[in-house]
PDB file of C-alpha atoms and ligand atoms in Angstrom:
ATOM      1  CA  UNK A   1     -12.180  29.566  22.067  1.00  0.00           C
ATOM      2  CA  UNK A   2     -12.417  32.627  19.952  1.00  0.00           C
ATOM      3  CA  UNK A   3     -11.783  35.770  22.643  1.00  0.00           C
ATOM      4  CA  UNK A   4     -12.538  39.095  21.485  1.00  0.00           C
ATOM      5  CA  UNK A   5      -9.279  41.444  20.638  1.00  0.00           C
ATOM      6  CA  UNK A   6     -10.841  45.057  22.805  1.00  0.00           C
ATOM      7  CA  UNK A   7     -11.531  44.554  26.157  1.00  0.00           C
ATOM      8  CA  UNK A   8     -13.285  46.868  28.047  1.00  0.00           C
ATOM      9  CA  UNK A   9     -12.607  46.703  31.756  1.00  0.00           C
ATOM     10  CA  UNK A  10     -15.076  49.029  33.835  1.00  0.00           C
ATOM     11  CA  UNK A  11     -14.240  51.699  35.560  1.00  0.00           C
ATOM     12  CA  UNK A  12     -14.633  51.932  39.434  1.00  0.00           C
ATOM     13  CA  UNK A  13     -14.819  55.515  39.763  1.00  0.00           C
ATOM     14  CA  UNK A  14     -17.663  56.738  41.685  1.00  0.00           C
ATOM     15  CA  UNK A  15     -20.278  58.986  39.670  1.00  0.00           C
ATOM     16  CA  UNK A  16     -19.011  57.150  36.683  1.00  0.00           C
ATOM     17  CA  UNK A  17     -21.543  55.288  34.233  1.00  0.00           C
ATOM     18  CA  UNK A  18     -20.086  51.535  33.026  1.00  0.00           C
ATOM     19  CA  UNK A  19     -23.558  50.495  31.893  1.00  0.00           C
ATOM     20  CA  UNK A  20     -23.484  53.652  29.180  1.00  0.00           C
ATOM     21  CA  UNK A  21     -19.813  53.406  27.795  1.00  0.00           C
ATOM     22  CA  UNK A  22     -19.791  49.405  27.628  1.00  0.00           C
ATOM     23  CA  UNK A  23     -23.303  50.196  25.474  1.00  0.00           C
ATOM     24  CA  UNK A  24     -21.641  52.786  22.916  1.00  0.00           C
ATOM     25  CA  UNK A  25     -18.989  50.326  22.573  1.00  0.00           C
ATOM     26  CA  UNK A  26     -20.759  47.165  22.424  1.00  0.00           C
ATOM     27  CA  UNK A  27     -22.614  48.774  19.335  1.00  0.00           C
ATOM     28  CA  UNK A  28     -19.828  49.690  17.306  1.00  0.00           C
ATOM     29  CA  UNK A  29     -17.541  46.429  18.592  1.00  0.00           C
ATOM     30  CA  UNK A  30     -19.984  43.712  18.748  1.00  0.00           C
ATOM     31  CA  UNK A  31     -18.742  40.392  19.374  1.00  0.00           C
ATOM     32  CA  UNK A  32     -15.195  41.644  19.105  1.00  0.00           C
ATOM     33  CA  UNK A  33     -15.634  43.299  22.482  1.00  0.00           C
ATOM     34  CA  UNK A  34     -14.838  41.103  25.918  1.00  0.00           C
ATOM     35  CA  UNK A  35     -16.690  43.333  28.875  1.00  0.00           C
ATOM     36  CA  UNK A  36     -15.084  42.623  31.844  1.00  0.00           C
ATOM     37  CA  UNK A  37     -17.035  43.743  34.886  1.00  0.00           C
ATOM     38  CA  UNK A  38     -14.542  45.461  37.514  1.00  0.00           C
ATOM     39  CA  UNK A  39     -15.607  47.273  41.078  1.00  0.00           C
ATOM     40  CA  UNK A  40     -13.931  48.334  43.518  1.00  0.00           C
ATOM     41  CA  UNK A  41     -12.740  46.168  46.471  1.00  0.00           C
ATOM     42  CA  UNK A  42     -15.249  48.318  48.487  1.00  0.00           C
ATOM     43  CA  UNK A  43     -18.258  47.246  46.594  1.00  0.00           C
ATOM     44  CA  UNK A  44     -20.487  44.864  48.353  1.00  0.00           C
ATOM     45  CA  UNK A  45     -21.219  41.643  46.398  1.00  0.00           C
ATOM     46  CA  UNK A  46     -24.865  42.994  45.757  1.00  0.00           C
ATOM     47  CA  UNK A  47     -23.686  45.700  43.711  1.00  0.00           C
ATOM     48  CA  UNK A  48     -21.360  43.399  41.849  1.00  0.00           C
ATOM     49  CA  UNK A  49     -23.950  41.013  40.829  1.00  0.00           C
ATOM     50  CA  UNK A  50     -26.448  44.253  39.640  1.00  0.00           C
ATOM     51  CA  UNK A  51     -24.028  45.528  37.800  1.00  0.00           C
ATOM     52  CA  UNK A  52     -22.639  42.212  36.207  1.00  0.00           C
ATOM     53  CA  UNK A  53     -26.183  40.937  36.097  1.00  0.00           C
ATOM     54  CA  UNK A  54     -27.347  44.318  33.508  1.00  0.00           C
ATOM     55  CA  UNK A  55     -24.035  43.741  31.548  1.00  0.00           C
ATOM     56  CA  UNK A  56     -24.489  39.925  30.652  1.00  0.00           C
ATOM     57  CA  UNK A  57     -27.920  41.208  29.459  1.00  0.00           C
ATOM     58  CA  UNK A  58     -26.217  44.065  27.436  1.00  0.00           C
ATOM     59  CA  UNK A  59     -23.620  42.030  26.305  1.00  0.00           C
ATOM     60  CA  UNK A  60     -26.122  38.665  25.149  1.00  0.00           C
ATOM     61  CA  UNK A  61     -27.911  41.090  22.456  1.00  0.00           C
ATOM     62  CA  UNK A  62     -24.624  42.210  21.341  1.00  0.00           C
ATOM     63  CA  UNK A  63     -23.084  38.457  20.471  1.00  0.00           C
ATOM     64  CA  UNK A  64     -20.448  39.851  22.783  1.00  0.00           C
ATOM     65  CA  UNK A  65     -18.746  38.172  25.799  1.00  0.00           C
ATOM     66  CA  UNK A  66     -19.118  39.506  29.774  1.00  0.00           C
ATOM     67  CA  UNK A  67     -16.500  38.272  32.349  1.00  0.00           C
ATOM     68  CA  UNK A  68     -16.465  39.413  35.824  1.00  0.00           C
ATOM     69  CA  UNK A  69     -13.018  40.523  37.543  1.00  0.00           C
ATOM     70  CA  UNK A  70     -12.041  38.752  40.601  1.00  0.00           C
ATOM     71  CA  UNK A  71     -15.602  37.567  42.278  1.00  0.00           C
ATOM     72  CA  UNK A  72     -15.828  33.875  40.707  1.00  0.00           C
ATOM     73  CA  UNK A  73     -19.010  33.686  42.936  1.00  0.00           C
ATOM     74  CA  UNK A  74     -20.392  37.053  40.639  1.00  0.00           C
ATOM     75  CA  UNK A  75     -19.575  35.541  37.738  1.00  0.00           C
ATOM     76  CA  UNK A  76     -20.873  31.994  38.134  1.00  0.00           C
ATOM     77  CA  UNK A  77     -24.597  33.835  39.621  1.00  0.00           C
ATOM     78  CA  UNK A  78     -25.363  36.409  36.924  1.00  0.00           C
ATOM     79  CA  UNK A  79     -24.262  33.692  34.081  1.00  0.00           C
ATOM     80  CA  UNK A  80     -21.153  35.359  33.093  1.00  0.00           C
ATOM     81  CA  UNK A  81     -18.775  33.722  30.183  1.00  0.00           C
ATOM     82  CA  UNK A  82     -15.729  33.773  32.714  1.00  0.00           C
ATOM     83  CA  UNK A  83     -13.885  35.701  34.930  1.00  0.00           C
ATOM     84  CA  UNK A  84     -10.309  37.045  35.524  1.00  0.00           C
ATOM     85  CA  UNK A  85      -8.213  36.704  38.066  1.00  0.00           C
ATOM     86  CA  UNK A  86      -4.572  38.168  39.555  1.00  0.00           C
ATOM     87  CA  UNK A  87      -2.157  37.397  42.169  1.00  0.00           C
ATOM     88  CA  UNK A  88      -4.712  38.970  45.314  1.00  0.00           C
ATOM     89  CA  UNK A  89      -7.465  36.606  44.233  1.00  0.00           C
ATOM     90  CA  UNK A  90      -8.256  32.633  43.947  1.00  0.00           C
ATOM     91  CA  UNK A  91      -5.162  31.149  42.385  1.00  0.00           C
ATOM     92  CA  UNK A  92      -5.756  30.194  38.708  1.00  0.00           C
ATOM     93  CA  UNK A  93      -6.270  26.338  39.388  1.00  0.00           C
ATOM     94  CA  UNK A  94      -8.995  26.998  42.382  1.00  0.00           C
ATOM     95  CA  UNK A  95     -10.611  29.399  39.626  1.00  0.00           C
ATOM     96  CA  UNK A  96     -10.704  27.059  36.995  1.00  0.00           C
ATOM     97  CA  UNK A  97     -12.134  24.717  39.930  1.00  0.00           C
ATOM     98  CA  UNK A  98     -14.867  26.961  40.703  1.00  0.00           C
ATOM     99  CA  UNK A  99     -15.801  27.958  37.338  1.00  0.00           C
ATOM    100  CA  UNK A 100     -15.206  24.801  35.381  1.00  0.00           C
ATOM    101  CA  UNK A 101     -13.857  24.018  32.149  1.00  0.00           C
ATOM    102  CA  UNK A 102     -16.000  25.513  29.853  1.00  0.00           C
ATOM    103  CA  UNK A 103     -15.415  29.052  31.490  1.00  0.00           C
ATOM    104  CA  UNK A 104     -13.117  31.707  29.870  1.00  0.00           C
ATOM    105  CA  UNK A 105     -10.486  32.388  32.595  1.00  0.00           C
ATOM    106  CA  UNK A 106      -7.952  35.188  32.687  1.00  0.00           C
ATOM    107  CA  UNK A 107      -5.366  35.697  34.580  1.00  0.00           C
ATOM    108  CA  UNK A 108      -2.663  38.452  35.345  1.00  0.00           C
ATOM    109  CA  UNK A 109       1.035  38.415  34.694  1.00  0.00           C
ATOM    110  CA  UNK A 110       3.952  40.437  33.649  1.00  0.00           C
ATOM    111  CA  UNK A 111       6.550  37.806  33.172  1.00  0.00           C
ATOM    112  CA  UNK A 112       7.171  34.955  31.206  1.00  0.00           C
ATOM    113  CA  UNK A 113       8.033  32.260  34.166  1.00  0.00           C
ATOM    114  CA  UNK A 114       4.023  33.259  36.113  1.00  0.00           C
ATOM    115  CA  UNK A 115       3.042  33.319  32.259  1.00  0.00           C
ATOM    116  CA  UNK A 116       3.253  30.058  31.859  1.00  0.00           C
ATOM    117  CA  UNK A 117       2.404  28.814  35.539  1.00  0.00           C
ATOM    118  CA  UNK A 118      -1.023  30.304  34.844  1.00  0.00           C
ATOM    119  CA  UNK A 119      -0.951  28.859  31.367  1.00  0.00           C
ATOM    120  CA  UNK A 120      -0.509  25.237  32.965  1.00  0.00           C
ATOM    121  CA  UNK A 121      -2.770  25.811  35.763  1.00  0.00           C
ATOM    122  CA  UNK A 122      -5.811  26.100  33.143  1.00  0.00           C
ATOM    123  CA  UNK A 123      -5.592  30.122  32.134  1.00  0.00           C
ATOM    124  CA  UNK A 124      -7.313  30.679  29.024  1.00  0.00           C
ATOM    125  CA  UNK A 125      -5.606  34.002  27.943  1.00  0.00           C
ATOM    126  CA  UNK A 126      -3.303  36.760  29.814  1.00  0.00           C
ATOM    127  CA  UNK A 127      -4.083  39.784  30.787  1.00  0.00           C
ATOM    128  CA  UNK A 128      -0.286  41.240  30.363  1.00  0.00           C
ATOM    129  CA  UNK A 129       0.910  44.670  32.004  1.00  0.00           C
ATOM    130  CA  UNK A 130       1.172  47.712  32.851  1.00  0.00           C
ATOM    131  CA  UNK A 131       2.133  48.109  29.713  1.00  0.00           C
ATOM    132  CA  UNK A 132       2.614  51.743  30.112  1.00  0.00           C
ATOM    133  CA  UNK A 133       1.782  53.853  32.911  1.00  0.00           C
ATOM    134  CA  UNK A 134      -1.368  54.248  33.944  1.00  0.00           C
ATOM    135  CA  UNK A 135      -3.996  56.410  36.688  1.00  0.00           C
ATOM    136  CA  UNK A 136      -6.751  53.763  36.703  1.00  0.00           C
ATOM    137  CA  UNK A 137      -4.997  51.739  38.987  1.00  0.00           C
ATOM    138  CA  UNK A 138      -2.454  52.384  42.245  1.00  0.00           C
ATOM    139  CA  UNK A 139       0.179  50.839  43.441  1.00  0.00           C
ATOM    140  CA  UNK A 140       1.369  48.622  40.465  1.00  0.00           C
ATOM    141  CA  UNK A 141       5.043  47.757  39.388  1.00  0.00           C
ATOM    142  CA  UNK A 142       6.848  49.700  36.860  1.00  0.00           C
ATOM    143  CA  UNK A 143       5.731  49.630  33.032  1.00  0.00           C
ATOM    144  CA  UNK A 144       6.651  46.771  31.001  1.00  0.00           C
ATOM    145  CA  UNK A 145       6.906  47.940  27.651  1.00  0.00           C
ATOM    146  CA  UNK A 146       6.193  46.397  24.490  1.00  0.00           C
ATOM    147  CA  UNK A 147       9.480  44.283  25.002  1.00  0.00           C
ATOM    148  CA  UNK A 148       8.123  43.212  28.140  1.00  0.00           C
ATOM    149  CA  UNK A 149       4.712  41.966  26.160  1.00  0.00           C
ATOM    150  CA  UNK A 150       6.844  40.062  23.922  1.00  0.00           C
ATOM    151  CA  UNK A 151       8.954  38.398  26.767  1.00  0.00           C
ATOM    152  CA  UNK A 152       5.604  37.338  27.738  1.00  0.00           C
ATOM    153  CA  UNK A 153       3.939  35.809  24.456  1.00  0.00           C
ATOM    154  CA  UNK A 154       6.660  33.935  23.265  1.00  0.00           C
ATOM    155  CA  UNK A 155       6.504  32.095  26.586  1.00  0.00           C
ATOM    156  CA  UNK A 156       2.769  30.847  25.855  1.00  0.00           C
ATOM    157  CA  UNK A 157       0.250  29.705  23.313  1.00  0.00           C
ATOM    158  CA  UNK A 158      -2.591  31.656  24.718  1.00  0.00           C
ATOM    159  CA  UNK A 159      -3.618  35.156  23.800  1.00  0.00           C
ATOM    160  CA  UNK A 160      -2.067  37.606  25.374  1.00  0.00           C
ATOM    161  CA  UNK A 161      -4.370  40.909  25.986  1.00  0.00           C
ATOM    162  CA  UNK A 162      -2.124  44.183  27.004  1.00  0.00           C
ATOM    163  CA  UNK A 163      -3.040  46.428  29.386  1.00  0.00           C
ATOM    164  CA  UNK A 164      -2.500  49.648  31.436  1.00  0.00           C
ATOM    165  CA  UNK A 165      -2.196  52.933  29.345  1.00  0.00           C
ATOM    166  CA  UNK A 166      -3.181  50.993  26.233  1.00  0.00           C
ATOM    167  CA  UNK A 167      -4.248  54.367  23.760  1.00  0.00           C
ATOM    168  CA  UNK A 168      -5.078  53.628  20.112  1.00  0.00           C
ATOM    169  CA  UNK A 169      -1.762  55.040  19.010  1.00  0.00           C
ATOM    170  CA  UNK A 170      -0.179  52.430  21.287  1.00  0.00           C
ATOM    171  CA  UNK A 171      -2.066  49.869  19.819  1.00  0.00           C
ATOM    172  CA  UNK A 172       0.306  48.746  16.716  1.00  0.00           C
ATOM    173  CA  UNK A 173       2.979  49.083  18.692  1.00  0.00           C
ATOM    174  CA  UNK A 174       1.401  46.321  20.877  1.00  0.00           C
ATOM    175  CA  UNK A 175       0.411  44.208  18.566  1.00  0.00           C
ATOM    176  CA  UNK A 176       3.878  43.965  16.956  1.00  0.00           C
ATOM    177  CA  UNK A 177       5.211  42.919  20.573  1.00  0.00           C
ATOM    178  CA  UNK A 178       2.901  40.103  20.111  1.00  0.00           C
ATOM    179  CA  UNK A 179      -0.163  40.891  21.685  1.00  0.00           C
ATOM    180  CA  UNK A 180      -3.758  39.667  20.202  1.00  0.00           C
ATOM    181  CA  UNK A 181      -5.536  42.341  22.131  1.00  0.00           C
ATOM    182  CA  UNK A 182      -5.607  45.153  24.421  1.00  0.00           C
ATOM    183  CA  UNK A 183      -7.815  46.003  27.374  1.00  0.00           C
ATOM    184  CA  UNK A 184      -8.568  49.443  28.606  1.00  0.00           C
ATOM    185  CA  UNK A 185     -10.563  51.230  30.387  1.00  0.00           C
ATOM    186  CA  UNK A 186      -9.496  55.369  30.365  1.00  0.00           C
ATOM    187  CA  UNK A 187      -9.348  55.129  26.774  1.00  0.00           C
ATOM    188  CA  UNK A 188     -13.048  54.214  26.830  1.00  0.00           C
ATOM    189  CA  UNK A 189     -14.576  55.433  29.854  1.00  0.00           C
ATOM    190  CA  UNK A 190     -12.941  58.761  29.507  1.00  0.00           C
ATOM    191  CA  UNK A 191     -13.514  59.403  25.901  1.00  0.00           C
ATOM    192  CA  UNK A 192     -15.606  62.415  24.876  1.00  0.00           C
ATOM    193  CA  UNK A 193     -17.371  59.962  22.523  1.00  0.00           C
ATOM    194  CA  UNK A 194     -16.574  56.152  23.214  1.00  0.00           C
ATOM    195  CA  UNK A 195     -18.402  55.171  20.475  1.00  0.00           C
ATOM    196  CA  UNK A 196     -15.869  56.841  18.233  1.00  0.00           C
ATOM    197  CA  UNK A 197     -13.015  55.806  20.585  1.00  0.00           C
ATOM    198  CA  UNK A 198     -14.108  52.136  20.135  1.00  0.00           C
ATOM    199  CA  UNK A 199     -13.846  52.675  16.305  1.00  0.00           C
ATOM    200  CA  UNK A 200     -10.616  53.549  16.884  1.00  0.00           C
ATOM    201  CA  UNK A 201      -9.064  51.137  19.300  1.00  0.00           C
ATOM    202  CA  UNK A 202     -10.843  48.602  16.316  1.00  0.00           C
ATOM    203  CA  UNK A 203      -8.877  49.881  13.498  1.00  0.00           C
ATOM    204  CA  UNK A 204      -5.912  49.679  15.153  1.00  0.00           C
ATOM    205  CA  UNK A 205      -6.265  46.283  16.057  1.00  0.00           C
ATOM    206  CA  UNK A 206      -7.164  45.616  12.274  1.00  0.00           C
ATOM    207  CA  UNK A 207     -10.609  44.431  13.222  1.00  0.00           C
TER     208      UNK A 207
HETATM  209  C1  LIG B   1      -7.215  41.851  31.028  1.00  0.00           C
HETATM  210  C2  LIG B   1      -6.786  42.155  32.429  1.00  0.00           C
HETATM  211  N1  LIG B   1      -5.494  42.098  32.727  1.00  0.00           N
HETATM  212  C3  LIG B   1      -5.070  42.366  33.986  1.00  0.00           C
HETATM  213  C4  LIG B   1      -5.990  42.715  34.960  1.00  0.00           C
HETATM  214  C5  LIG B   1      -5.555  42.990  36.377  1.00  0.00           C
HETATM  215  O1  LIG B   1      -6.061  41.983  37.260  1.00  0.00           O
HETATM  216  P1  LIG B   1      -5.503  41.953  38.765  1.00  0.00           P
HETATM  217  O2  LIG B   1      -4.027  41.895  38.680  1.00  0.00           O
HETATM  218  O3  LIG B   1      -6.186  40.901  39.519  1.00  0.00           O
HETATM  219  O4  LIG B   1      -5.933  43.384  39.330  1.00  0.00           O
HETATM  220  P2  LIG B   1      -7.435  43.916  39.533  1.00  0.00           P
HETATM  221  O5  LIG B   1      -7.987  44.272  38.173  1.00  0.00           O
HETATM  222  O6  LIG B   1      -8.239  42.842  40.170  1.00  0.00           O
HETATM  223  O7  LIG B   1      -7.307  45.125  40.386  1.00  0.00           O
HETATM  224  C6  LIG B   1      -7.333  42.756  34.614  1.00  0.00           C
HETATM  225  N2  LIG B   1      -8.292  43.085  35.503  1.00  0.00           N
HETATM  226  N3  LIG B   1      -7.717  42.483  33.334  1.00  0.00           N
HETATM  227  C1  TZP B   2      -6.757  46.985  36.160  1.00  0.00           C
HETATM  228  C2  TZP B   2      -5.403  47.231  35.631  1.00  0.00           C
HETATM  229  N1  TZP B   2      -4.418  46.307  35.816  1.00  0.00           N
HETATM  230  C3  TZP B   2      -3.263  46.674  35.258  1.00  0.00           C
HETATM  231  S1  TZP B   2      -3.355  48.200  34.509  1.00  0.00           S
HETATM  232  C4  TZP B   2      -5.010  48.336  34.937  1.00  0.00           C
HETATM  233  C5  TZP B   2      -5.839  49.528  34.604  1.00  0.00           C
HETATM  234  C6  TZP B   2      -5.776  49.891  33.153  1.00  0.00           C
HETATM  235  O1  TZP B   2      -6.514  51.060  32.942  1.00  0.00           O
HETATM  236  P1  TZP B   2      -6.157  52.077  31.767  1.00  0.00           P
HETATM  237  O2  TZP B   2      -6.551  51.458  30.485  1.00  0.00           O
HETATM  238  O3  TZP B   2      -7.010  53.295  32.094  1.00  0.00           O
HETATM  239  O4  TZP B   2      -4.684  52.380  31.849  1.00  0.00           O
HETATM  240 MG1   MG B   3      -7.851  40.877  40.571  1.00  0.00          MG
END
């Protein structure tokens, strides 16, 4: 499997306009971008599969890969690469059940022991954080810390991808901690020019 180092997870904030910054990015990133579709809990399944539906199209003419985050179901119906899941959704043996083998599955964790329980129940990378703090999402556990990525990837043979408050200045620091990629959303959706922003992100991941 050869993942794509920048992932761009959507952002669930009403009024905001997915479809348009995963666009800008996909043209500068290409097939080095991983879209992962992300909605809110309160988003009906419908709305899910519109959205994830448009960005498997958008991603296809781009070479580039489209998971969906958390609703196998989504993923499996709009013809999705993969999906990603965490601790609140189908454990990571179910999902690799439901998806089958040739899916790309993500899951979450923070430390090396769930590392590698996801690992050996069929994970195809890690999705590895907060990192740093973050406002996109409530609720989570304290920062990790580059120190905490590398705790993490020297536990497994599968990528690592950092995330939460992942910046392009943060991104060396990341990758020297051991991680093959980054996922963000802020630092895309909330950049005056993503297109730009993507270029960025890119460079500092030496792609
Ligand atoms: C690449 C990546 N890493 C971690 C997450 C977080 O997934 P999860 O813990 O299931 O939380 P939600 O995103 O579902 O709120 C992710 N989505 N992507
Ligand atoms: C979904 C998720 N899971 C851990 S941090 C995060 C959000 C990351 O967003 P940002 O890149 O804006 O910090
Ligand atoms: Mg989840």
């Amino acid at each position: 499997m050869s993942l794509g180092r920048l992932h761009l997870v959507t952002d669930t904030r009403p009024g905001r306009d997915p479809l348009a910054v995963a666009r800008a990015a996909l043209g500068v990133a290409g097939r080095e971008l991983v879209v992962q579709v992300r909605v809110e809990d309160s988003a009906t399944d419908r709305e899910a599969y519109e959205l994830a539906g448009r960005m498997v199209e958008l991603c296809a003419s781009a070479g580039a890969t489209c998971l969906v985050n958390d609703r196998l179901h989504v993923a499996l119906a709009v013809g999705a690469a993969g999906a990603h899941v965490g601790a609140d959704d189908l454990p990571v043996d179910a999902a690799r059940r439901v998806l089958g083998p040739a899916a790309v599955l993500g899951a979450t964790a923070r430390a090396p022991g769930t590392a590698r329980a996801a690992v050996a129940a069929g994970a195809d990378y890690l999705g590895v954080g907060p990192c740093h703090a973050t406002g996109t999402k409530a609720g989570l556990p304290p920062p990790i810390g580059p120190a905490g990525v590398t705790a993490v990837a020297d536990a497994v043979p599968v990528p690592v991808v950092a995330i939460g408050g992942v910046t392009a200045d943060r991104v060396a620091g990341l990758r020297g901690a051991g991680a093959y990629g980054v996922a963000v959303v802020a630092a895309l959706a909330d950049a005056a020019d993503p297109a730009r922003a993507t270029a960025e992100l890119l460079a500092a991941l030496g792609c």
